[in-house]
PDB file of C-alpha atoms and ligand atoms in Angstrom:
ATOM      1  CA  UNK W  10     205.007 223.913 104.869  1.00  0.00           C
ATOM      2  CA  UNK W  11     207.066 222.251 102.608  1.00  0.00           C
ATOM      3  CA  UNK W  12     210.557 221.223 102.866  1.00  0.00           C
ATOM      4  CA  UNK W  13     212.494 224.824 103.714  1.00  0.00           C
ATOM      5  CA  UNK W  14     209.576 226.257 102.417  1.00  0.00           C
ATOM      6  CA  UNK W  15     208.282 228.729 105.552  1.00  0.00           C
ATOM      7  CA  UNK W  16     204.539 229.077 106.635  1.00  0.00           C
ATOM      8  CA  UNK W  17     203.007 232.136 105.904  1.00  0.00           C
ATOM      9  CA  UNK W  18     200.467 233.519 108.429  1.00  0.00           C
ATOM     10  CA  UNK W  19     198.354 236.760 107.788  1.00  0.00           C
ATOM     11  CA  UNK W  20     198.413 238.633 110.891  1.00  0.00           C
ATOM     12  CA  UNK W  21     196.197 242.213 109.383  1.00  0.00           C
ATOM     13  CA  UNK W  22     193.612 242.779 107.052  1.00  0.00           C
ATOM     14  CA  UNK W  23     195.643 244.448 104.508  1.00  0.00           C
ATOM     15  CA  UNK W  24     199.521 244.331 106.353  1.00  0.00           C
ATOM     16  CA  UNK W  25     201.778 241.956 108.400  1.00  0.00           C
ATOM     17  CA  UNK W  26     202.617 238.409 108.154  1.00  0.00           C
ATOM     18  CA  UNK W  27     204.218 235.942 110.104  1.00  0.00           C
ATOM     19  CA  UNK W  28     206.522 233.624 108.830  1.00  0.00           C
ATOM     20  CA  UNK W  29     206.788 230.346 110.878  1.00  0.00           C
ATOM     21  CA  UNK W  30     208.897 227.205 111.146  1.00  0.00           C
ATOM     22  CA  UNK W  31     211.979 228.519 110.174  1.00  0.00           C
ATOM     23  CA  UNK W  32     215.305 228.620 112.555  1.00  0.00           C
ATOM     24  CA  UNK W  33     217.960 231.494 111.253  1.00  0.00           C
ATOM     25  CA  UNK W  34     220.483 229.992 113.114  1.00  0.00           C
ATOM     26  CA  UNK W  35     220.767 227.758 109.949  1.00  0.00           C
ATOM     27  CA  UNK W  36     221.512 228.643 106.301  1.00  0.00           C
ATOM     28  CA  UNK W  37     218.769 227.353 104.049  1.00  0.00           C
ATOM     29  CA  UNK W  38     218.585 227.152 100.318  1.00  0.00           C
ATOM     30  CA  UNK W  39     217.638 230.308  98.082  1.00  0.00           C
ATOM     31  CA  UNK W  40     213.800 229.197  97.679  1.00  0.00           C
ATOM     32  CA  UNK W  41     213.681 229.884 101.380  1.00  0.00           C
ATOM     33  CA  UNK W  42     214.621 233.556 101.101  1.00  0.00           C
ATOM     34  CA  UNK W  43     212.713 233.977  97.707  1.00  0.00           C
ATOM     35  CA  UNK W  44     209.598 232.597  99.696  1.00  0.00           C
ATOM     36  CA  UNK W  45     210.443 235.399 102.517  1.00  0.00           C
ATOM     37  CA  UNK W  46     210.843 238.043 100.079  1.00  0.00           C
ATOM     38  CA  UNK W  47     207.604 237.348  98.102  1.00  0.00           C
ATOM     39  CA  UNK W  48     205.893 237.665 101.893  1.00  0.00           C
ATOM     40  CA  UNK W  49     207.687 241.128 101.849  1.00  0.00           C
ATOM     41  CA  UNK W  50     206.293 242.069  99.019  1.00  0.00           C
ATOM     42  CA  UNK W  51     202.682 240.562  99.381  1.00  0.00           C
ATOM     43  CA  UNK W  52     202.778 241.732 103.095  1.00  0.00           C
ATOM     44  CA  UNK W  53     204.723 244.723 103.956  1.00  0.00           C
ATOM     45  CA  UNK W  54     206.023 243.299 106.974  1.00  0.00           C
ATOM     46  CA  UNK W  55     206.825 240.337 108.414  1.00  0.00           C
ATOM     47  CA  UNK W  56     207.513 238.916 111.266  1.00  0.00           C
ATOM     48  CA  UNK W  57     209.263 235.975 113.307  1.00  0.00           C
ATOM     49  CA  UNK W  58     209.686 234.854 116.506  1.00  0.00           C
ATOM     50  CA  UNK W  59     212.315 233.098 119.110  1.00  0.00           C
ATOM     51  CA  UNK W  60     215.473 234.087 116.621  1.00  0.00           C
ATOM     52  CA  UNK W  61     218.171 233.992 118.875  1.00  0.00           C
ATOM     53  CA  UNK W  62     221.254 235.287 116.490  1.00  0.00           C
ATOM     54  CA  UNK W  63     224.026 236.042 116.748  1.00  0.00           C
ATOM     55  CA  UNK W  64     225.798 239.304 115.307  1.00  0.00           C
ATOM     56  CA  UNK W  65     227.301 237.211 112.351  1.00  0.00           C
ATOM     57  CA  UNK W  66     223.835 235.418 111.769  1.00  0.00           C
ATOM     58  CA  UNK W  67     221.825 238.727 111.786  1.00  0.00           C
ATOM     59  CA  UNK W  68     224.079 239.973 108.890  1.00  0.00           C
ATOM     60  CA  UNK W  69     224.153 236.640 107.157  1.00  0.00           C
ATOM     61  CA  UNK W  70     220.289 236.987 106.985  1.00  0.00           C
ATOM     62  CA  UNK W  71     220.451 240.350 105.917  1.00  0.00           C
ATOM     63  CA  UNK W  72     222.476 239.513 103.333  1.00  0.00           C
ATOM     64  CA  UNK W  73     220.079 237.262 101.633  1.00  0.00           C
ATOM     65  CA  UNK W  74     218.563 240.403 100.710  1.00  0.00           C
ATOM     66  CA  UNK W  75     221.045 242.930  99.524  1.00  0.00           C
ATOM     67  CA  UNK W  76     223.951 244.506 100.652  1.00  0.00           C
ATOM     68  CA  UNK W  77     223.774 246.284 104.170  1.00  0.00           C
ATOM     69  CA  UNK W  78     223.470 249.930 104.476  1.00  0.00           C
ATOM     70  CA  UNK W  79     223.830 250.981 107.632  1.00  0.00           C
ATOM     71  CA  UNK W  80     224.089 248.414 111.422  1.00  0.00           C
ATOM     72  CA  UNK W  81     223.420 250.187 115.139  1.00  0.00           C
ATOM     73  CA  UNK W  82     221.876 249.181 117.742  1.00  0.00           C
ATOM     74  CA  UNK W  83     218.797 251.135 119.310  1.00  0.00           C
ATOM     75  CA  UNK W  84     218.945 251.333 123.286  1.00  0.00           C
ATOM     76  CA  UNK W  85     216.626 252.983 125.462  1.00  0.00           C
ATOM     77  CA  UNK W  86     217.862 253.258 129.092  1.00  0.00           C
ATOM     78  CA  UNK W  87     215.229 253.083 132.165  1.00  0.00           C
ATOM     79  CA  UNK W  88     216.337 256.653 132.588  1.00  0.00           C
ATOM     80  CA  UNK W  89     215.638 257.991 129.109  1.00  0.00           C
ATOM     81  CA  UNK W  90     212.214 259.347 128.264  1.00  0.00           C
ATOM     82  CA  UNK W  91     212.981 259.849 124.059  1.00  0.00           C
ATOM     83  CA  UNK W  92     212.317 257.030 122.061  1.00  0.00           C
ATOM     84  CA  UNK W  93     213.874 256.593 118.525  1.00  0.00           C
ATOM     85  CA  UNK W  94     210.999 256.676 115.762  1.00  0.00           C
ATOM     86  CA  UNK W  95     208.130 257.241 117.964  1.00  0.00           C
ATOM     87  CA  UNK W  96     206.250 259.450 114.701  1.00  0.00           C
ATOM     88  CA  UNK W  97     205.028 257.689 111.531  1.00  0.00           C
ATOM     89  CA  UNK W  98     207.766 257.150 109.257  1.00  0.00           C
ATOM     90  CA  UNK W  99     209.577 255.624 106.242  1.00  0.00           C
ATOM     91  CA  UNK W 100     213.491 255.137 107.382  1.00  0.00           C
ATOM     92  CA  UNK W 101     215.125 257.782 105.357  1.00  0.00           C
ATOM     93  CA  UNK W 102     213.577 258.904 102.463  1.00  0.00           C
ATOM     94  CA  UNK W 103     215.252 262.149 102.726  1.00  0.00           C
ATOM     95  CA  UNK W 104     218.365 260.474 100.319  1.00  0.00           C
ATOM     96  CA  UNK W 105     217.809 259.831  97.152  1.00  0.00           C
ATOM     97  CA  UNK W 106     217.934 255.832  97.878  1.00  0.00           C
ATOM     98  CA  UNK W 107     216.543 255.271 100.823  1.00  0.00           C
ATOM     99  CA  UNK W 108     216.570 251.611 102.191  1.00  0.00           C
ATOM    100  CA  UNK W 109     215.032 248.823 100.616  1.00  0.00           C
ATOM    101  CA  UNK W 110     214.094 247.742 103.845  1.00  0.00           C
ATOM    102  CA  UNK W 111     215.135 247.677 107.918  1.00  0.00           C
ATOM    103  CA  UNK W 112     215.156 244.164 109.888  1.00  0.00           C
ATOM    104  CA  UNK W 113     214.741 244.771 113.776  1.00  0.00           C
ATOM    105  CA  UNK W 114     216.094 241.983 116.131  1.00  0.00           C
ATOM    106  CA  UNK W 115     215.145 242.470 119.447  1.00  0.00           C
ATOM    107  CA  UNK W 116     217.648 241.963 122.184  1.00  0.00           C
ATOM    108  CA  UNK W 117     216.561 242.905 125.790  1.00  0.00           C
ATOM    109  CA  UNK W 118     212.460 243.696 125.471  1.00  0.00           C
ATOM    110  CA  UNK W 119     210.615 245.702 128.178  1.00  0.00           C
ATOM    111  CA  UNK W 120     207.927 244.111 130.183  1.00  0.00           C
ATOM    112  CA  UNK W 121     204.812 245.551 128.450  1.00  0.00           C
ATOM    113  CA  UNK W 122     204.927 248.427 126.416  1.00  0.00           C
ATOM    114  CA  UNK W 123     207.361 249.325 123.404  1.00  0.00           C
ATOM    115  CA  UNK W 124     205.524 247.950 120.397  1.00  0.00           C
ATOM    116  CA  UNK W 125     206.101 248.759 116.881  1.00  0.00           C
ATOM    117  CA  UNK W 126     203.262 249.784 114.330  1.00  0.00           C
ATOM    118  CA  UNK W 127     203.154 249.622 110.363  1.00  0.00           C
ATOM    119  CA  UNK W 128     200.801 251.618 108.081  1.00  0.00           C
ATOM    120  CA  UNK W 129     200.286 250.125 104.643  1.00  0.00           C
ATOM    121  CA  UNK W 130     200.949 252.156 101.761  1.00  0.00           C
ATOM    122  CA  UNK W 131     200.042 250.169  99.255  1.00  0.00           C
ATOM    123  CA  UNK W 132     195.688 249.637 100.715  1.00  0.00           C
ATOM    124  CA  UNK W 133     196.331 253.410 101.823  1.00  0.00           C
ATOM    125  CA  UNK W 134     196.684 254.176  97.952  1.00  0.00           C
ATOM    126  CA  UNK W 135     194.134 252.414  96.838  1.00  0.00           C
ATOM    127  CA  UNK W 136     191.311 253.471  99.145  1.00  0.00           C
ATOM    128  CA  UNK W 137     192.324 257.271  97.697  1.00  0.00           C
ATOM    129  CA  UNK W 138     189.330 258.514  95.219  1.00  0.00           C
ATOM    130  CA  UNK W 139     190.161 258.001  92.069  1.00  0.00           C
ATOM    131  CA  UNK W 140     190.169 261.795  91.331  1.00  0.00           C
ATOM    132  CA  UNK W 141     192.882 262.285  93.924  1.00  0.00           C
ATOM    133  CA  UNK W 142     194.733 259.449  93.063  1.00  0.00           C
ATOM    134  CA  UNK W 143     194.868 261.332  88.933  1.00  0.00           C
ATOM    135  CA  UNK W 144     196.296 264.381  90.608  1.00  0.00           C
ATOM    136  CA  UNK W 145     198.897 262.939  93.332  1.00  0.00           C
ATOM    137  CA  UNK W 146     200.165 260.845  90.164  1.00  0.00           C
ATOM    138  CA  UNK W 147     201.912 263.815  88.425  1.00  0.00           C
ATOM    139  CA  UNK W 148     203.400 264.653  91.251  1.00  0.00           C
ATOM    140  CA  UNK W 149     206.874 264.883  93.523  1.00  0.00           C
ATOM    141  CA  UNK W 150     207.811 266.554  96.982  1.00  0.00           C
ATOM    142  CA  UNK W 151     210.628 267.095  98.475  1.00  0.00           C
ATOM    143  CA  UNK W 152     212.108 264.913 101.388  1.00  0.00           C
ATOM    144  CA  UNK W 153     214.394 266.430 104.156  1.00  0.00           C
ATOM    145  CA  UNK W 154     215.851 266.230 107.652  1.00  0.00           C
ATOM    146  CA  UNK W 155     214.551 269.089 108.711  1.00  0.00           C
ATOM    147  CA  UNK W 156     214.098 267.971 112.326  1.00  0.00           C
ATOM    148  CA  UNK W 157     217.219 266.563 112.286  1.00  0.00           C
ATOM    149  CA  UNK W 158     216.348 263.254 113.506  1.00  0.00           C
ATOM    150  CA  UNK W 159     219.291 261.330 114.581  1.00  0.00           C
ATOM    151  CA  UNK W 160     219.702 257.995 116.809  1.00  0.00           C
ATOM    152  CA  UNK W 161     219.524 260.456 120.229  1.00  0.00           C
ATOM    153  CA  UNK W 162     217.306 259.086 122.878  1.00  0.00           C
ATOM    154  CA  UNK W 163     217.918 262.695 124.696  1.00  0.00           C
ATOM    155  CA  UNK W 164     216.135 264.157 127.013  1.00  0.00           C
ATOM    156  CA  UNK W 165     214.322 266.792 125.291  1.00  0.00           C
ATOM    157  CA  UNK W 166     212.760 266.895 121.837  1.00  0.00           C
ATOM    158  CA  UNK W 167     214.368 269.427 119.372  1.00  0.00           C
ATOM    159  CA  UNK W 168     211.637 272.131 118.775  1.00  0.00           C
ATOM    160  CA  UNK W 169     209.348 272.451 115.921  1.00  0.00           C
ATOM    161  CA  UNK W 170     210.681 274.030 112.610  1.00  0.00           C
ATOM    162  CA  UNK W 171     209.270 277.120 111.505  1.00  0.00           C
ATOM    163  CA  UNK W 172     207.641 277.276 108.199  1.00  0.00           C
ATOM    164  CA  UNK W 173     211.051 279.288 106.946  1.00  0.00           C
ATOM    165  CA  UNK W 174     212.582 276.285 107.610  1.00  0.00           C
ATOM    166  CA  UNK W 175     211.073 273.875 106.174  1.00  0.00           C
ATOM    167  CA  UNK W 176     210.573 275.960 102.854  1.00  0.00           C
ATOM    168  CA  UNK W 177     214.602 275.894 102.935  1.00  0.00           C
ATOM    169  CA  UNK W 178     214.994 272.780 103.532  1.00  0.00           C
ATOM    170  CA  UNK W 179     216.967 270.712 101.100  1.00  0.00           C
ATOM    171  CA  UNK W 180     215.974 266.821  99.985  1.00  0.00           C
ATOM    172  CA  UNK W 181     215.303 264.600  96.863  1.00  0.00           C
ATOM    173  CA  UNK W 182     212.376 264.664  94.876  1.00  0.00           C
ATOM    174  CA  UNK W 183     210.488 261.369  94.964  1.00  0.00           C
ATOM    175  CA  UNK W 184     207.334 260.834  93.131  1.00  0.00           C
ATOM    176  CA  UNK W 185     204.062 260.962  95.435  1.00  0.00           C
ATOM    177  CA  UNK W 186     202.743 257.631  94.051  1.00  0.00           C
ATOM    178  CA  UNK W 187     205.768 254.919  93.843  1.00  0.00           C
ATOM    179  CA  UNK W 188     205.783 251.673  92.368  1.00  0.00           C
ATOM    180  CA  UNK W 189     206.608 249.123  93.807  1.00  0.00           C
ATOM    181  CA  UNK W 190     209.474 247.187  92.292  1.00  0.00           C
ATOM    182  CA  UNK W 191     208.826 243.607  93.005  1.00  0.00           C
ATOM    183  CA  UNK W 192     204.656 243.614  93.278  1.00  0.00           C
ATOM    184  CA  UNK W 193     204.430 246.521  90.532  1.00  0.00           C
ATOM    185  CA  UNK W 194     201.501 248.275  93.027  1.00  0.00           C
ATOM    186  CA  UNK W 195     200.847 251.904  93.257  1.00  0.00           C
ATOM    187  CA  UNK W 196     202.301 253.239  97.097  1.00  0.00           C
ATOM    188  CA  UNK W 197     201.364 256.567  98.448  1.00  0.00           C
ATOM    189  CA  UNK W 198     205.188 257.466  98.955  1.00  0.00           C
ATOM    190  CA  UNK W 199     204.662 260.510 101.363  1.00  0.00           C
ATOM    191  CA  UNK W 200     205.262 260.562 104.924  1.00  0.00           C
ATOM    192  CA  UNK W 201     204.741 262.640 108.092  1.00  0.00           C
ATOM    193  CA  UNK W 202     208.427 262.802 109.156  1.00  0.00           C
ATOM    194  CA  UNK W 203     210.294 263.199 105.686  1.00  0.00           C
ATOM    195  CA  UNK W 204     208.326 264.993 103.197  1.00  0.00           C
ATOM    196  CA  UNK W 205     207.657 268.731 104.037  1.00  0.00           C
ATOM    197  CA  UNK W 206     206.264 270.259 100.315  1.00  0.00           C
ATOM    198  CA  UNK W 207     205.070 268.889  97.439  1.00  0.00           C
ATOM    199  CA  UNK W 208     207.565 269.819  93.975  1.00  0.00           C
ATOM    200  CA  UNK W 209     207.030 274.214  93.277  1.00  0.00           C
ATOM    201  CA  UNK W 210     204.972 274.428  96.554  1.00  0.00           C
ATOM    202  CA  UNK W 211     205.099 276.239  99.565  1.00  0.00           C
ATOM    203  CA  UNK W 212     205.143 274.643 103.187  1.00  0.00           C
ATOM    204  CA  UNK W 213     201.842 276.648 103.703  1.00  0.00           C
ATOM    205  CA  UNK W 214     200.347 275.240 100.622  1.00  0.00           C
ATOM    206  CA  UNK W 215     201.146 271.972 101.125  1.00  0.00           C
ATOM    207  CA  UNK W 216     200.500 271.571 104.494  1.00  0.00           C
ATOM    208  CA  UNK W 217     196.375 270.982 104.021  1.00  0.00           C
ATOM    209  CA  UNK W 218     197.136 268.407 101.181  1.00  0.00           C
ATOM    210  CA  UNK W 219     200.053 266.479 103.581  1.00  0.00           C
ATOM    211  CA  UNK W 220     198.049 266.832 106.600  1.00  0.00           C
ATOM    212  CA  UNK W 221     195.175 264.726 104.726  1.00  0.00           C
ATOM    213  CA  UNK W 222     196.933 262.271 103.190  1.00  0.00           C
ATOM    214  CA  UNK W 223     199.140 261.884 106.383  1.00  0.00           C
ATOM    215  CA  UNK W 224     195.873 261.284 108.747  1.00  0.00           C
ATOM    216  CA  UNK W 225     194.539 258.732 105.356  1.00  0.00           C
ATOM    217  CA  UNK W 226     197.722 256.382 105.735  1.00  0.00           C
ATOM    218  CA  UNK W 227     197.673 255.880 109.699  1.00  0.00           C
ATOM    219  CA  UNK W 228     193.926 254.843 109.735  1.00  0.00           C
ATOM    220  CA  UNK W 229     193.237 251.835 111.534  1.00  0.00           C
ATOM    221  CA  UNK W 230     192.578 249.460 108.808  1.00  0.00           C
ATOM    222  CA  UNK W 231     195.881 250.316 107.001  1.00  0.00           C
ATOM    223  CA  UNK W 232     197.661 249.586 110.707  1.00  0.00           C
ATOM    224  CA  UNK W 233     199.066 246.293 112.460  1.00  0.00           C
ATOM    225  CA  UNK W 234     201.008 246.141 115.692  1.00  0.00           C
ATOM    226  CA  UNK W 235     204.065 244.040 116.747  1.00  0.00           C
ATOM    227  CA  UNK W 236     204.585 242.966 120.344  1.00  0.00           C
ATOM    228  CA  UNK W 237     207.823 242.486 120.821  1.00  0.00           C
ATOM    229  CA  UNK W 238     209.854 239.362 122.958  1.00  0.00           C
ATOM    230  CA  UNK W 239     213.625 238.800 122.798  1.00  0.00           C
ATOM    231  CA  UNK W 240     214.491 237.063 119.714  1.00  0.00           C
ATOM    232  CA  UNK W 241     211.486 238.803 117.950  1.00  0.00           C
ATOM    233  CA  UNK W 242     211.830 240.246 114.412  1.00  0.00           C
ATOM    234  CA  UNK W 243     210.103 242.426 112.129  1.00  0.00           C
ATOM    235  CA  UNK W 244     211.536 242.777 108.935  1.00  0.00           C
ATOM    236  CA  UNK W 245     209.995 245.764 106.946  1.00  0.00           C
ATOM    237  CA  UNK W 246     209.676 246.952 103.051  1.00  0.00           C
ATOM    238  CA  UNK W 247     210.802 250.342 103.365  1.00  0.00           C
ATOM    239  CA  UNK W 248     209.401 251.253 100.081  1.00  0.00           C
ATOM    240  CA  UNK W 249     205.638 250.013 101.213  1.00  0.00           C
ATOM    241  CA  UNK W 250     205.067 250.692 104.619  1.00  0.00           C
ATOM    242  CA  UNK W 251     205.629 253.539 107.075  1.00  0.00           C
ATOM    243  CA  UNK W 252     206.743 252.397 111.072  1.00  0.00           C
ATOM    244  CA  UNK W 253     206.410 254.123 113.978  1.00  0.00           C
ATOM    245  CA  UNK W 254     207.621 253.254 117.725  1.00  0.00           C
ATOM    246  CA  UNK W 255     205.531 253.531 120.766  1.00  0.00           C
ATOM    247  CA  UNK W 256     207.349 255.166 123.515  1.00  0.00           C
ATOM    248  CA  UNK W 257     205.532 253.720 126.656  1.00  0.00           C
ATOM    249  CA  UNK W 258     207.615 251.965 128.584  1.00  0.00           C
ATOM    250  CA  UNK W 259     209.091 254.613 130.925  1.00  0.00           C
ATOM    251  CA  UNK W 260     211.671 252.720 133.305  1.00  0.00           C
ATOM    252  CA  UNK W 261     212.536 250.044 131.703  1.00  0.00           C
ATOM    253  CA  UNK W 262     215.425 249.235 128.960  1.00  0.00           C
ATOM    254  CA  UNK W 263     214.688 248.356 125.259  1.00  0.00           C
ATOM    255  CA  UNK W 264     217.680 246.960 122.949  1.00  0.00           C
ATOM    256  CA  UNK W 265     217.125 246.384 119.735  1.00  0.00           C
ATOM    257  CA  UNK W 266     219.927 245.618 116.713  1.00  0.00           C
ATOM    258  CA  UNK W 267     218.884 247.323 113.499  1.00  0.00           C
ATOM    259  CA  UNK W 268     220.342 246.253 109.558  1.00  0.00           C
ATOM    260  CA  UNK W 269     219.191 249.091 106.535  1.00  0.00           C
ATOM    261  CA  UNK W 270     219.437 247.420 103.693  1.00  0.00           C
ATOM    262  CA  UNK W 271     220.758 248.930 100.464  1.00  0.00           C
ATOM    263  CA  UNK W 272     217.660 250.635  98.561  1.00  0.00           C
ATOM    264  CA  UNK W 273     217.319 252.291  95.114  1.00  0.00           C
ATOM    265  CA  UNK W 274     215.838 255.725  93.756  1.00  0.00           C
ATOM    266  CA  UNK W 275     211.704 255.193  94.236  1.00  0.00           C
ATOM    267  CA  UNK W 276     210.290 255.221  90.557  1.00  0.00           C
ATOM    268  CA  UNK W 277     206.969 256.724  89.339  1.00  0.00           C
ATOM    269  CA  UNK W 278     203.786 254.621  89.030  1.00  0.00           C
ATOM    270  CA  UNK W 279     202.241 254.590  85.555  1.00  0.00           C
ATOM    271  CA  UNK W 280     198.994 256.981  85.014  1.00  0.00           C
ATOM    272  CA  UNK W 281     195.783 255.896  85.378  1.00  0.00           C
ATOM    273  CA  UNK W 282     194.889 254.532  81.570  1.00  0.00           C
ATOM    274  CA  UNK W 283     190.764 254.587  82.194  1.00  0.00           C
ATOM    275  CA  UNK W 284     188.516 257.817  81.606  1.00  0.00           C
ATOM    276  CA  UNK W 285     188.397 259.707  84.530  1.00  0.00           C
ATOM    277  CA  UNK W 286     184.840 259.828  85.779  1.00  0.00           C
ATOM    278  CA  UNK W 287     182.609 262.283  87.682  1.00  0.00           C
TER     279      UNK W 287
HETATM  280  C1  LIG N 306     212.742 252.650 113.890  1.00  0.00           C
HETATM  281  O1  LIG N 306     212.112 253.662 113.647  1.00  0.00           O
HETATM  282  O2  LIG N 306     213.434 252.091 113.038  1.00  0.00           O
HETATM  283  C2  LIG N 306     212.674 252.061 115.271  1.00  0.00           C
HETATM  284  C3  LIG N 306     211.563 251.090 115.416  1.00  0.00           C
HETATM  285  C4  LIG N 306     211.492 250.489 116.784  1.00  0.00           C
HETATM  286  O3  LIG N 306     212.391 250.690 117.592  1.00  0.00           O
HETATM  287  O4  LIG N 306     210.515 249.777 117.036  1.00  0.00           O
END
């Protein structure tokens, strides 16, 4: 490490980095946050530890990185049994700019349990065959709320949609392969909880197509998983990896403060420029 220049430890074979030896208490020059938003780019995720900030520091980090979307906080009490997120999923990509990214400071941590997994778009992409990565190219779906996921940590879940509904259901277009704005890489922008039909398809039709690439993205090699400890963070690109919560930790309280971070409308990759072959 260099003077305000962070360490940058791979944590996952294709996802995840943590960034060490910095203290976000303090303000440090802009190299520092150009450093952490290169590892953004280059990792997905990243992570820190012992952060102890205060509500004013949180949003003076966030700010580093763009204007701030939306700011909760995500509490699950001992006597809850939902758990926010607990699917694979990109954090709204059912409006037409969904956020840039989401930076998760944990408060009050259970005492095992409640970890947070990412699923890397970009390696997903690329392990596609290169016939199926031709055809997903030319192609949007649509993104909605059809579930109707909100911030609830109710007791029940709300029951599935039928197939009615999710042929009504209204959301942007994005294009199925994104790319990426800072690294320029291909993404496989689709994701379990958000997009329910590709562009002039059915729910039925799409389903076999979703289903597949859904199962592709969470495979194990494309996956790295946070442990979390008061004054953790994770700070994630939104437009590169998918997140998902793991709700095991019946009985005990979770509190975690949450900054979106202003995003932009997802833009197509460029074709594939080589002959296609057999
Ligand atoms: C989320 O989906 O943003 C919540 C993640 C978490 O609580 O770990």
């Amino acid at each position: 490490m260099t003077a305000d220049l962070p360490e940058v430890r791979r944590v996952g074979g294709y996802v995840g980095a943590e960034i060490c030896g910095l203290d976000l208490a303090r303000d440090y020059p802009d190299a520092t946050y150009a450093a952490i938003r290169r590892a953004l780019a280059e990792h997905g995720v990243i992570f820190l530890r012992d952060q102890f900030l205060d509500e004013e520091q949180r949003e003076r980090f966030a700010l580093r990185f763009g204007p701030i979307r939306v700011k909760q906080q995500l509490r699950k009490e001992p006597d809850q049994t939902r758990n926010v997120g607990e699917s694979w999923h990109v954090d709204m990509t059912c409006l037409d700019e969904p956020p840039m990214g989401t930076i998760l400071f944990a408060e009050e941590c259970p005492a095992y349990g409640g970890d947070t997994m990412f699923a890397g778009m970009v390696p997903a992409y690329a392990a596609l065959s290169e016939g199926l990565k031709r055809t997903l190219l030319g192609m949007r779906a649509v993104h909605a709320n059809v579930r109707k996921l909100g911030l609830s940590y109710e007791q029940t879940s709300p029951p599935e949609p039928s197939v009615a509904e999710y042929d009504a259901a209204e959301g942007p277009l994005h294009p199925v392969i994104t790319r990426h704005p800072e690294s320029g890489k291909p993404v496989l922008y689709v994701n379990p909880e958000y997009t329910t039909r590709f562009e002039g398809w059915t729910r039925r039709e799409s389903l076999g197509l979703l289903r597949y690439l859904f199962d592709h993205g969470g495979k194990a090699e494309f996956v790295t998983r946070f442990s979390w400890q008061p004054g953790s963070i994770a700070f994630w690109d939104n437009r590169q990896v998918w997140h998902m919560a793991i709700n095991d930790y019946h009985g005990m309280r979770r509190v975690m403060n949450r900054i979106l971070l202003q995003g932009s409308p997802p833009v197509p990759a460029e074709p594939l420029t080589q002959p296609a072959s057999a």
